[in-house]
CSV table of C-alpha atoms and ligand atoms in Angstrom, one decimal:
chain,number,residue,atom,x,y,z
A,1,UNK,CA,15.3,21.2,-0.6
A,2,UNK,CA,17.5,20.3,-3.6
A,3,UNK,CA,17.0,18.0,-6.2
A,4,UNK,CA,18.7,14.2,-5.8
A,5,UNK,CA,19.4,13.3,-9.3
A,6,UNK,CA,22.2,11.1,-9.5
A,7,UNK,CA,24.7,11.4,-12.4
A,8,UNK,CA,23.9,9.9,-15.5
A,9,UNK,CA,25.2,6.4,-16.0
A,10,UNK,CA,25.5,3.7,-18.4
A,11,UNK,CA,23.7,0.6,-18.6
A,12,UNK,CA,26.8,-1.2,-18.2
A,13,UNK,CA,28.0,0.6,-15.2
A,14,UNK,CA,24.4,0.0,-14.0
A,15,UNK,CA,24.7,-3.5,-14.5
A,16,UNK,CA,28.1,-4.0,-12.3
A,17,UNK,CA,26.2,-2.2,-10.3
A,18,UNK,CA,23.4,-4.6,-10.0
A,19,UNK,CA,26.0,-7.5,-9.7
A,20,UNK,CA,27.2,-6.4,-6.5
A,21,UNK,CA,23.9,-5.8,-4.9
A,22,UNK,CA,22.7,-8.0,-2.4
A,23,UNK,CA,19.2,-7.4,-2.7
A,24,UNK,CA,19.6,-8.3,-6.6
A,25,UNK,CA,19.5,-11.9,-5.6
A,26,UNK,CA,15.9,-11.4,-4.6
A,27,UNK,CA,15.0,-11.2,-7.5
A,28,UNK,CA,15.6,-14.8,-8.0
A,29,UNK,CA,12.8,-15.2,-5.4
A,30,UNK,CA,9.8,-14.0,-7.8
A,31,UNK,CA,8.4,-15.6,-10.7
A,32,UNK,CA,8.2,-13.2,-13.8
A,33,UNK,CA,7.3,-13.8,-16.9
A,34,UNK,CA,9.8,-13.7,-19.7
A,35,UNK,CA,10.2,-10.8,-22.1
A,36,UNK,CA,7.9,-9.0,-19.3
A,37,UNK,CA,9.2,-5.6,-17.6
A,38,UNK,CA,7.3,-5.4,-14.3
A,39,UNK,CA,6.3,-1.7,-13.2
A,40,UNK,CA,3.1,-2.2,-11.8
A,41,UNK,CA,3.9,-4.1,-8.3
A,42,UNK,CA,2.1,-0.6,-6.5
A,43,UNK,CA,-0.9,-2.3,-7.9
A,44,UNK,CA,-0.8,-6.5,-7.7
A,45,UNK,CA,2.9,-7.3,-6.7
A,46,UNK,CA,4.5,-9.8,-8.5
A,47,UNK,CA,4.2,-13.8,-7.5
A,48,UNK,CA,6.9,-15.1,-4.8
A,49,UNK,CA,8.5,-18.5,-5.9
A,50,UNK,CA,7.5,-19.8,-2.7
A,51,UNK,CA,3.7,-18.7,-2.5
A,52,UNK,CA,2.2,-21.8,-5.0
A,53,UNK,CA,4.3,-24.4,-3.1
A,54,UNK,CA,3.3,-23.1,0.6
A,55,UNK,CA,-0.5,-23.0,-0.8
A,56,UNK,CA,-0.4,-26.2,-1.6
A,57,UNK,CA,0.8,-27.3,1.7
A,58,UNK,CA,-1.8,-25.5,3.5
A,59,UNK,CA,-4.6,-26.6,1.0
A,60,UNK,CA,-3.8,-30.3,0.7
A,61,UNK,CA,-2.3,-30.6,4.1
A,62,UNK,CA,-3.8,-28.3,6.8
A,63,UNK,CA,-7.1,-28.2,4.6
A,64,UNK,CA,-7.7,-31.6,2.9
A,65,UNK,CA,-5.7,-33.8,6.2
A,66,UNK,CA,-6.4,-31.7,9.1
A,67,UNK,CA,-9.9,-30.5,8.0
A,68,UNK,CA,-11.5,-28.5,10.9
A,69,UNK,CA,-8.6,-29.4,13.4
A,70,UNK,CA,-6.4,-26.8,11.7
A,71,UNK,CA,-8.1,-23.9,13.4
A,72,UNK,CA,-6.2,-24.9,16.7
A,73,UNK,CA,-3.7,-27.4,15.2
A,74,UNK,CA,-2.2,-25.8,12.2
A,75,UNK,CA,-2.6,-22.5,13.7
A,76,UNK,CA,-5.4,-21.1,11.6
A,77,UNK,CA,-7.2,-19.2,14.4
A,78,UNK,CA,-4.3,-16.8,15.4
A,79,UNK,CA,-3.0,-16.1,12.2
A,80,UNK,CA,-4.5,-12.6,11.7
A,81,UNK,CA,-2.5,-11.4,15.0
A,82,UNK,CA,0.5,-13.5,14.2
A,83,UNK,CA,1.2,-11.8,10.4
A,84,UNK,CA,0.5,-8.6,12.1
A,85,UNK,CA,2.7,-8.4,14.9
A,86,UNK,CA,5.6,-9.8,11.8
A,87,UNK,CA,4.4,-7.4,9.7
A,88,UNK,CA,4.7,-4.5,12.4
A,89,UNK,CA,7.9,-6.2,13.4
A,90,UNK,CA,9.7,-5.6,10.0
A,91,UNK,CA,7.6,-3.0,7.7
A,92,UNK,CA,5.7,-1.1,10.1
A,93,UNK,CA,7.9,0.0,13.3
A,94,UNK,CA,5.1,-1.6,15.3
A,95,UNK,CA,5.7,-3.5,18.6
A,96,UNK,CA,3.7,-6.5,19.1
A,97,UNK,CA,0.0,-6.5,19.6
A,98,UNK,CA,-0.9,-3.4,17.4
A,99,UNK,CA,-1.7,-4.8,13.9
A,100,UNK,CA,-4.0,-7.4,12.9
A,101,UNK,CA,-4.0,-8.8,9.2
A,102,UNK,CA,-7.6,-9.1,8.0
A,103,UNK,CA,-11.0,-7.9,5.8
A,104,UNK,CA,-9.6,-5.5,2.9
A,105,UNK,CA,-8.2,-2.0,3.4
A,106,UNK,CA,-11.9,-0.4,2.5
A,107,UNK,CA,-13.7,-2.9,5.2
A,108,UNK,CA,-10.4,-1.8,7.9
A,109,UNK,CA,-10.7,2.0,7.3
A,110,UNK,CA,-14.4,1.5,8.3
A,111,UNK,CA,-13.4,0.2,11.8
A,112,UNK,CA,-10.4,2.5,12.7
A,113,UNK,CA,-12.2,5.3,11.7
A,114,UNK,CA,-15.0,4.7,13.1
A,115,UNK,CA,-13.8,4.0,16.8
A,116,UNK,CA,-11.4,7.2,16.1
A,117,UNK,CA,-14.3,8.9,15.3
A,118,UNK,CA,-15.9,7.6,18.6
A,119,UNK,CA,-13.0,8.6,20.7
A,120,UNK,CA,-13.7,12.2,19.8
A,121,UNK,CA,-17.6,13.1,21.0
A,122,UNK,CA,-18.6,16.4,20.3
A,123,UNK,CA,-16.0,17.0,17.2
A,124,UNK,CA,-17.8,16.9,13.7
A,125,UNK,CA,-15.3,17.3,11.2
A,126,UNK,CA,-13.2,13.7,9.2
A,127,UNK,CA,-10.6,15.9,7.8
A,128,UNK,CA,-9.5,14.1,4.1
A,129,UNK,CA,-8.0,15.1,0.9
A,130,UNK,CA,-10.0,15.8,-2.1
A,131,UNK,CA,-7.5,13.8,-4.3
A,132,UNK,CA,-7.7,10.7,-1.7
A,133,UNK,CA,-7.8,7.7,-2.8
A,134,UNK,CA,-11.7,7.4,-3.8
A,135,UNK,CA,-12.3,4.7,-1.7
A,136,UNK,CA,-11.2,6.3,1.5
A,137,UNK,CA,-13.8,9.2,1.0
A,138,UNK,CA,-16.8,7.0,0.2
A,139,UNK,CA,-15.9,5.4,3.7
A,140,UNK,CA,-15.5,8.5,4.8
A,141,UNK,CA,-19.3,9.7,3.4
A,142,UNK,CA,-20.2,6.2,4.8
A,143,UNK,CA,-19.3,6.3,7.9
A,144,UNK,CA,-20.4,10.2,8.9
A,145,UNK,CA,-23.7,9.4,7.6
A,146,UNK,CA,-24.3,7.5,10.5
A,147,UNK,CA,-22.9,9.2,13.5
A,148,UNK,CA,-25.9,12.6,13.0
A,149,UNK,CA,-23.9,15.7,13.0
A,150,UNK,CA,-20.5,14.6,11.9
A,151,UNK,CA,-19.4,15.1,8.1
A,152,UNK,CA,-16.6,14.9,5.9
A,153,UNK,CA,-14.2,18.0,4.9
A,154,UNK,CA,-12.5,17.8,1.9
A,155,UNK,CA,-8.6,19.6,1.5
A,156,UNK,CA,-7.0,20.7,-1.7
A,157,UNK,CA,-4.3,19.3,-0.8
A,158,UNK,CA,-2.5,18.3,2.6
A,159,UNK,CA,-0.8,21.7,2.8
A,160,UNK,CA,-4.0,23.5,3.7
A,161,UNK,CA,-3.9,21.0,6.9
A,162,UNK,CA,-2.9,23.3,9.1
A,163,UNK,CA,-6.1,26.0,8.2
A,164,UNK,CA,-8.2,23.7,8.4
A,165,UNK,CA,-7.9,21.7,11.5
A,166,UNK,CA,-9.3,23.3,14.4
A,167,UNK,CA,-11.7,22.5,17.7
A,168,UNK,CA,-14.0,20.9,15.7
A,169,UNK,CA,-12.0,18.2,13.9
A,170,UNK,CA,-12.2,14.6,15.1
A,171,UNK,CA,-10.4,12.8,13.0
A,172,UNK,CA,-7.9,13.7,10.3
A,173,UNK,CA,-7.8,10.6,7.1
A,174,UNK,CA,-4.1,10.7,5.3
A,175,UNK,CA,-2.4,8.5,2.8
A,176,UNK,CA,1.0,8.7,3.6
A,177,UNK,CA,1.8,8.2,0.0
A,178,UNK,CA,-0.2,10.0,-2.9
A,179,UNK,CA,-1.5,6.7,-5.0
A,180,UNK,CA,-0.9,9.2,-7.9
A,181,UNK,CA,1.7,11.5,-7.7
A,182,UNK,CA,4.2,9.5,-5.3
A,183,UNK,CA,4.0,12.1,-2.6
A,184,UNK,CA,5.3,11.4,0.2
A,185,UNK,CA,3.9,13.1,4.2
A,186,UNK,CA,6.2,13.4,6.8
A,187,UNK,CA,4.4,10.9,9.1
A,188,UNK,CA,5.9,12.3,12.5
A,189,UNK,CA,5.3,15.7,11.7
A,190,UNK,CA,1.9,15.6,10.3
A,191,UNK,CA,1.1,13.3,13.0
A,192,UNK,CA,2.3,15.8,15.6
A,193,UNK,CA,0.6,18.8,14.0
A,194,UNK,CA,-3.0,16.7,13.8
A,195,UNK,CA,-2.2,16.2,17.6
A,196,UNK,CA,-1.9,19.9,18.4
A,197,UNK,CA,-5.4,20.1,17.4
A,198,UNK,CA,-6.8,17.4,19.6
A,199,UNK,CA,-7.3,15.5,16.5
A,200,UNK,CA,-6.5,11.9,15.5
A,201,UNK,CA,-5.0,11.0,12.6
A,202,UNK,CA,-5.8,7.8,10.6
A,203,UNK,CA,-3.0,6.8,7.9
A,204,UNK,CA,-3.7,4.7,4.9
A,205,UNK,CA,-0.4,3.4,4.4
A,206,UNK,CA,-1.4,1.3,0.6
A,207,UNK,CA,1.5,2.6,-1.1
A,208,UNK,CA,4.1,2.5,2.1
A,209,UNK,CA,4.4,-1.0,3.6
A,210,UNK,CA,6.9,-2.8,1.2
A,211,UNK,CA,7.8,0.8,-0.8
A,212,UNK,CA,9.8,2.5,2.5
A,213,UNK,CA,10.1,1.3,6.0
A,214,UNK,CA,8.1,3.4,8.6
A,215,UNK,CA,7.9,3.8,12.7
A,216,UNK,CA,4.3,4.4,13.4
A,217,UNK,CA,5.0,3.8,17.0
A,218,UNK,CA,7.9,6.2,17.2
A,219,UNK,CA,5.8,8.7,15.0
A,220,UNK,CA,2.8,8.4,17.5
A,221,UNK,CA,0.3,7.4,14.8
A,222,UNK,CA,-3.4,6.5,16.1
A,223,UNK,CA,-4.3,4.0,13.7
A,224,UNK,CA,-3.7,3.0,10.0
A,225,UNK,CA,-4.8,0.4,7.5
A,226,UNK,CA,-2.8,-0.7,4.2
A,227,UNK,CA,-3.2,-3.4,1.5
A,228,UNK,CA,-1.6,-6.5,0.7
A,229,UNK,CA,-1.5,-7.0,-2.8
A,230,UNK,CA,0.3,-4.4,-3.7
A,231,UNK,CA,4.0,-4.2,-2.6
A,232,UNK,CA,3.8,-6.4,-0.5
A,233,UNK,CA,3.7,-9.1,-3.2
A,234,UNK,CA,0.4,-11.0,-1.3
A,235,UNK,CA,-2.0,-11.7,-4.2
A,236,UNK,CA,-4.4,-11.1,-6.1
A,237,UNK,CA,-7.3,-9.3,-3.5
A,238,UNK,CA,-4.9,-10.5,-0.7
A,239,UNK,CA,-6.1,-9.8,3.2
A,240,UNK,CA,-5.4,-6.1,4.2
A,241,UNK,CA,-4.1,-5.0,7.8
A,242,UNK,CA,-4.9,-2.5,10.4
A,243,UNK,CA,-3.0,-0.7,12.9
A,244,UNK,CA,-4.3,0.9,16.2
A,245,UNK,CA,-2.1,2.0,19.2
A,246,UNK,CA,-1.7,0.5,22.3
A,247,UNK,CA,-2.9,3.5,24.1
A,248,UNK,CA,-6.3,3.6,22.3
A,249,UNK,CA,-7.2,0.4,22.1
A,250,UNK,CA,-9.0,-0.1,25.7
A,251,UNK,CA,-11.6,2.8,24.5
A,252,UNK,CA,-11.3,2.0,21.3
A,253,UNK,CA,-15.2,0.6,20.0
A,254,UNK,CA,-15.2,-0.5,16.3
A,255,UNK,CA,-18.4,-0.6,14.7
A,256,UNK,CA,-18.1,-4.1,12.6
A,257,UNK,CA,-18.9,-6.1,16.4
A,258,UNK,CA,-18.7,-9.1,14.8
A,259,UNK,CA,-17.6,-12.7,16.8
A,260,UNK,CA,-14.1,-13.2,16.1
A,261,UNK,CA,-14.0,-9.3,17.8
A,262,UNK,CA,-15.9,-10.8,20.8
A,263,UNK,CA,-13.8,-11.4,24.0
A,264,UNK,CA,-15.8,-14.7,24.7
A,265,UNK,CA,-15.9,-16.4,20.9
A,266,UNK,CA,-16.7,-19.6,21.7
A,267,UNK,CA,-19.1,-19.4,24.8
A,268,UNK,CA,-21.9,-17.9,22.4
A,269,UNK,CA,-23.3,-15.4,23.8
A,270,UNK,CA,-26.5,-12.9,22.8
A,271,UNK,CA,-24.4,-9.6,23.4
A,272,UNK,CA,-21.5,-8.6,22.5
A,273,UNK,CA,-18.6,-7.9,24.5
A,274,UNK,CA,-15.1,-6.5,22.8
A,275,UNK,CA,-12.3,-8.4,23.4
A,276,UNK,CA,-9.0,-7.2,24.9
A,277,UNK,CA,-6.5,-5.1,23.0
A,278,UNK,CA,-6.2,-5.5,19.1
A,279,UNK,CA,-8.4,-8.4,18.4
A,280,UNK,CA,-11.6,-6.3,19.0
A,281,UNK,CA,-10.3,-5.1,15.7
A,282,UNK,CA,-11.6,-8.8,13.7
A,283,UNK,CA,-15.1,-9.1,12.3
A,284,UNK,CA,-15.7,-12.7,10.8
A,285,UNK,CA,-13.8,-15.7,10.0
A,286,UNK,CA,-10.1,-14.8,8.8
A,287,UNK,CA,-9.4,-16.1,5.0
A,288,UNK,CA,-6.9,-18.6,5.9
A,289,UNK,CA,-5.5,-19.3,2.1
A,290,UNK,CA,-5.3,-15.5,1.4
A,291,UNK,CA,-3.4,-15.3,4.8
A,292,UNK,CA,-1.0,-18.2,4.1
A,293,UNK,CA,-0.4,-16.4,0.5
A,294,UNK,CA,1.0,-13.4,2.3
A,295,UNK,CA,2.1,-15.2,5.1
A,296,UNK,CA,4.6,-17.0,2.0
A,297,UNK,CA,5.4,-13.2,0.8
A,298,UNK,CA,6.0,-12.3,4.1
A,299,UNK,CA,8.7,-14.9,4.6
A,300,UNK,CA,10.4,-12.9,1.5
A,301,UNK,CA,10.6,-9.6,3.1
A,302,UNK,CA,12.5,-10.8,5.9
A,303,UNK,CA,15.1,-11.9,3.5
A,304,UNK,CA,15.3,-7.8,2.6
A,305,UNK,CA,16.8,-5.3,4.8
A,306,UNK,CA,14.2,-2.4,4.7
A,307,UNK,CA,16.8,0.3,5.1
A,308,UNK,CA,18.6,-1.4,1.5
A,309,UNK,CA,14.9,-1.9,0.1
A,310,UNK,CA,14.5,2.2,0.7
A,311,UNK,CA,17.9,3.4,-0.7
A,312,UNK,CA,17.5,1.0,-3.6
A,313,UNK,CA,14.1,2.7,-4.4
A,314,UNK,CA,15.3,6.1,-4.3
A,315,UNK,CA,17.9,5.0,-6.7
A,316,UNK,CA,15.6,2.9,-9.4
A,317,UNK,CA,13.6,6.3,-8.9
A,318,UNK,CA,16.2,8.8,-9.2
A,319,UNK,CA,17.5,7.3,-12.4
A,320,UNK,CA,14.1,6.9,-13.7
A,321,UNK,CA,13.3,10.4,-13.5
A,322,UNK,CA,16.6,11.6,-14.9
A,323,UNK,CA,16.3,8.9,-18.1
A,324,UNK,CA,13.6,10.2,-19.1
A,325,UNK,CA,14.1,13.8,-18.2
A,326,UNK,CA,14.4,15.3,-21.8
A,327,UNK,CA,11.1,13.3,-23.0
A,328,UNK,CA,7.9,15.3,-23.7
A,329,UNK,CA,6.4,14.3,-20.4
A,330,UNK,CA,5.8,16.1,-17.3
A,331,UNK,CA,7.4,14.8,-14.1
A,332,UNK,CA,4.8,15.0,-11.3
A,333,UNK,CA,6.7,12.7,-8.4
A,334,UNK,CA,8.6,15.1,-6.2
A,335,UNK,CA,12.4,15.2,-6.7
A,336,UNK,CA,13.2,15.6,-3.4
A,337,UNK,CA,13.8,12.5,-1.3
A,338,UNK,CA,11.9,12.6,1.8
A,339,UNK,CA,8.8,13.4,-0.3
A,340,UNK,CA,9.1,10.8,-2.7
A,341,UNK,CA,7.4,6.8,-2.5
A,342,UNK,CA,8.2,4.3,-4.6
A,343,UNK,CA,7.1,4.9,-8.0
A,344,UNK,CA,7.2,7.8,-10.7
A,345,UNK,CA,4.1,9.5,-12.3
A,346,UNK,CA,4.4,11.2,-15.3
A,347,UNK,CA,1.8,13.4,-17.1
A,348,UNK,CA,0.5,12.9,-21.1
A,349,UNK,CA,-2.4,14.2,-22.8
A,350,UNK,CA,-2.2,11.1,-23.9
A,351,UNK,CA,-1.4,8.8,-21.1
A,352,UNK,CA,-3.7,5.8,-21.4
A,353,UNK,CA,-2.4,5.1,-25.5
A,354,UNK,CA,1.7,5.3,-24.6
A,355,UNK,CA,0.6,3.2,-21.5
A,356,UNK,CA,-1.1,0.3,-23.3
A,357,UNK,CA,1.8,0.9,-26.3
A,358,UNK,CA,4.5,-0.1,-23.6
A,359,UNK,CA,2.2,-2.8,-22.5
A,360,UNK,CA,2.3,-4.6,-26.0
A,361,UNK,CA,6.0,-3.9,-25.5
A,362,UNK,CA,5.9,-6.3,-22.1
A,363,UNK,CA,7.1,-2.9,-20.2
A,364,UNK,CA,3.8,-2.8,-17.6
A,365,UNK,CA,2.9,0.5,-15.7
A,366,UNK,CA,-0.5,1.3,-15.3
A,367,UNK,CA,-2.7,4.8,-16.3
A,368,UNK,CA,-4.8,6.8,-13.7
A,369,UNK,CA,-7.1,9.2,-15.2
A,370,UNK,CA,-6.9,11.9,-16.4
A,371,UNK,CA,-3.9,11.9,-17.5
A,372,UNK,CA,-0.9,10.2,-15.4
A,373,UNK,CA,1.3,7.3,-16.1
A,374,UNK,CA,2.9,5.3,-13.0
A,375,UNK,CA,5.6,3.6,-12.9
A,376,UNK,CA,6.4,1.5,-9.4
A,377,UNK,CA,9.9,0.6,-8.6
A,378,UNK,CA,9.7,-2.5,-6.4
A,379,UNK,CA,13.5,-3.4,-5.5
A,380,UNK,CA,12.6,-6.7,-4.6
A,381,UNK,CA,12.5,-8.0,-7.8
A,382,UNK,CA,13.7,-4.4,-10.5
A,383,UNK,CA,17.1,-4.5,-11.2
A,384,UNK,CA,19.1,-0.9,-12.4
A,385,UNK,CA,19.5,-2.3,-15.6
A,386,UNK,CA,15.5,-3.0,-16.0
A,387,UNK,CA,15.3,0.8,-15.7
A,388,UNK,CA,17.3,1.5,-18.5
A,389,UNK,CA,15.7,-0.9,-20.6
A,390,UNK,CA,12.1,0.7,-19.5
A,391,UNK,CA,13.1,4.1,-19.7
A,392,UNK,CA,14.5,3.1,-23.4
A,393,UNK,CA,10.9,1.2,-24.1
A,394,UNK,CA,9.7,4.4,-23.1
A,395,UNK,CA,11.9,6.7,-25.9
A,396,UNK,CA,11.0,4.3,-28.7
A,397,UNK,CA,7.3,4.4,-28.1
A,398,UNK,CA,7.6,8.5,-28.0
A,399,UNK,CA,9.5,8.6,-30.6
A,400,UNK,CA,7.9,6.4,-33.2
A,401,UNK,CA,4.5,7.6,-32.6
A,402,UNK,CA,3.6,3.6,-32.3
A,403,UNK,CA,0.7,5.0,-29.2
A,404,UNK,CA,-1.4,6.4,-32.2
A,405,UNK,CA,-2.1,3.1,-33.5
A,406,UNK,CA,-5.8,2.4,-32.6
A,407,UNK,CA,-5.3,-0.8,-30.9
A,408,UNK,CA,-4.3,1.7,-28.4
A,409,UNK,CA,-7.4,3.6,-28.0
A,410,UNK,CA,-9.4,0.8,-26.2
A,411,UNK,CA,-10.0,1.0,-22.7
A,412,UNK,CA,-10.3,-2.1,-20.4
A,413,UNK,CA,-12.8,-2.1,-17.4
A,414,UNK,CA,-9.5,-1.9,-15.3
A,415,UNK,CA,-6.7,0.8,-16.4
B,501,LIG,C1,-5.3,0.4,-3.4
B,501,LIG,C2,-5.8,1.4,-2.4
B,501,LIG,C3,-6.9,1.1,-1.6
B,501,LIG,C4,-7.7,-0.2,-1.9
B,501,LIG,O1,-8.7,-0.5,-1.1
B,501,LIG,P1,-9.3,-2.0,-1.2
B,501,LIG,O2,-10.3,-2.0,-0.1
B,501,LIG,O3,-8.2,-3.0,-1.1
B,501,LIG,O4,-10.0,-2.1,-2.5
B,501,LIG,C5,-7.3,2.0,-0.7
B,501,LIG,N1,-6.6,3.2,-0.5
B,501,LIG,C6,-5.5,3.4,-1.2
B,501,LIG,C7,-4.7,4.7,-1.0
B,501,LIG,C8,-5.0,2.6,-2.2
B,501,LIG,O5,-4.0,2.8,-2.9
């Protein structure tokens, strides 16, 4: 494939550009700090306007005045179902019925994998990348530790899929977007090729959903999971969601058979009994204020049009890359297009110091060890010019040597 630079531009000729971009008004729809430069929305998305005033309403109002009547009054008790099927709607290419917003994405890849792992007797092998996100293999380890026989099989790398999957593999665990490079699978085709195996595939889709749109139905995905808190702009440890097809879910058994999974909640019984279609996927009682804080973010994105969102990335990414091409760091985000997210990764000895350097320059990105700095372009609320201007922040800090200062060496609990 060839690289997809575009040509080198001026800030001002970004800027006109910017002007005459629909999506720039979103921005007026976030609440940023001033003198801050916002690259971190991969890891806690930025705060909508509207989010503190819709809390409010749903504290004071549907808390405080409606008290327990809220559950069937305000709407409480369907809200995991309704986010979903509007989040499927718009971000996920998911027809109705398929995604449920609840529990975090840790708790969710627990249950899909699980009942994929249960629609696959005899096979052994979870099938997951080395370089996962860490979280995903400890569920992984987790969960094979209790079904005797099964275990997990780690990849180098996705491209040794195809040697690796044979009669043996149950379930193959993918992030569709690498959480450090910005890699991005082919969802179809991967799909397709984990199919040819008799495999299932489970997608953790944590940097997708608000970075690129996506047809999980069209691409004949099994199940997924994905956070809210990062693009998506939901808050701080905001509910996560869950996908499982239509076609699986009447065999589908998860193993967190809690009541609100139950397909008789409220008459009480001793055993349990799944419910129909996705809401066997619930556990426990749904975290109604984290739900309305994404159901407020929600209302955002369908202000955006996701195909705009997408092409906007690619070009907040594009000119990213190619400012700071000629700087002593090493470009790990594929140049190509349709492998790229929505965010650039570049490689220091020195990472973490230029990192928290930018930070004391109100340019935020964020530092994954050993040695990578990311940079997410969220074109909700990142304009062309704020590129420049962080691609600039990053030349100073380079250039003047500022990272050696030791108030840079320290390292928080959270990089
Ligand atoms: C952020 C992230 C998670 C986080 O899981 P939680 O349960 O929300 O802590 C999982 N997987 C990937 C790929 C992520 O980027």
């Amino acid at each position: 494939m060839t690289q997809e630079l575009p040509v080198t531009r001026t800030r001002e000729a970004s800027a006109a550009l910017d002007a005459a971009d629909p999506l720039h008004a979103l921005r007026a729809e976030f609440t940023l700090p001033a003198g801050v430069l916002y690259l971190d929305g991969n890891s806690l998305g930025a705060l909508p306007r509207r989010t503190p005033g819709h809390l409010a309403k749903v504290v004071e109002g549907e808390w405080g005045e409606g008290l327990i009547r809220s559950w069937n009054d305000a709407g409480w008790f369907h809200q995991p179902g309704r986010l979903g099927d509007r989040l499927g709607a718009h971000l996920l290419g998911a027809a109705p019925g398929q995604v449920v917003v609840c529990d975090s994405t840790s708790v969710n890849l627990f249950k899909v994998l699980g009942a994929a792992l249960r629609l696959r007797p005899g096979r052994t092998a979870v099938l997951a990348e080395r370089r996962a996100f860490p979280t995903d293999l400890y569920i992984a380890d987790g969960l094979t530790a209790l079904h005797p026989g099964t275990r997990p099989v780690l990849l180098d790398s996705a491209a040794d899929l195809d040697a690796a999957l044979g009669p043996d593999t149950a379930v193959v665990l993918l992030s569709h977007v690498d959480y450090r490079t910005g890699e991005l699978l082919d969802l179809a085709e991967t799909t397709a090729r984990v199919h040819a195996a008799g495999a299932l595939v489970v997608w953790d889709l944590c940097h997708t959903a608000g970075a690129l749109p996506i047809e999980l139905d069209a691409a004949g995905a099994d199940f997924a999971v994905g956070c809210g808190y990062k693009y998506l702009n939901g808050g701080p440890g905001a509910p996560a969601y869950l996908y499982a097809a239509h076609r699986h879910q009447d065999a589908a058994r998860q193993p967190l058979t809690g009541w609100f999974g139950h397909a008789r909640q409220f008459d009480f019984e001793p055993g349990y009994r799944p419910a129909d279609g996705i809401t066997r996927f619930l556990t426990g009682t749904p975290p109604v204020l984290g739900l309305a804080a994404l159901e407020a973010a929600l209302d955002v994105w369908e202000l955006a049009d996701p195909a705009a969102v997408r092409a906007k990335s690619l070009e907040l990414t594009d000119l990213f890359l190619e400012l700071t091409a000629d700087l002593d760091v090493e470009p790990v985000t594929p140049r190509e297009h349709a492998r790229r997210g929505s965010q650039v990764a570049l490689r220091h000895p020195d990472g973490h110091r230029i990192v928290q350097a930018l930070i004391a320059r109100g340019v935020i990105g964020d530092f994954r060890a050993p040695d990578l700095m990311r940079f997410g372009f969220t074109p909700l609320y990142l304009s062309r010019t704020d590129v420049h201007d962080a691609a600039d922040a990053l030349r100073e800090v380079l250039a003047t040597g500022e990272w050696r200062e030791e108030r840079f060496a320290r390292r928080g609990e959270v990089t």
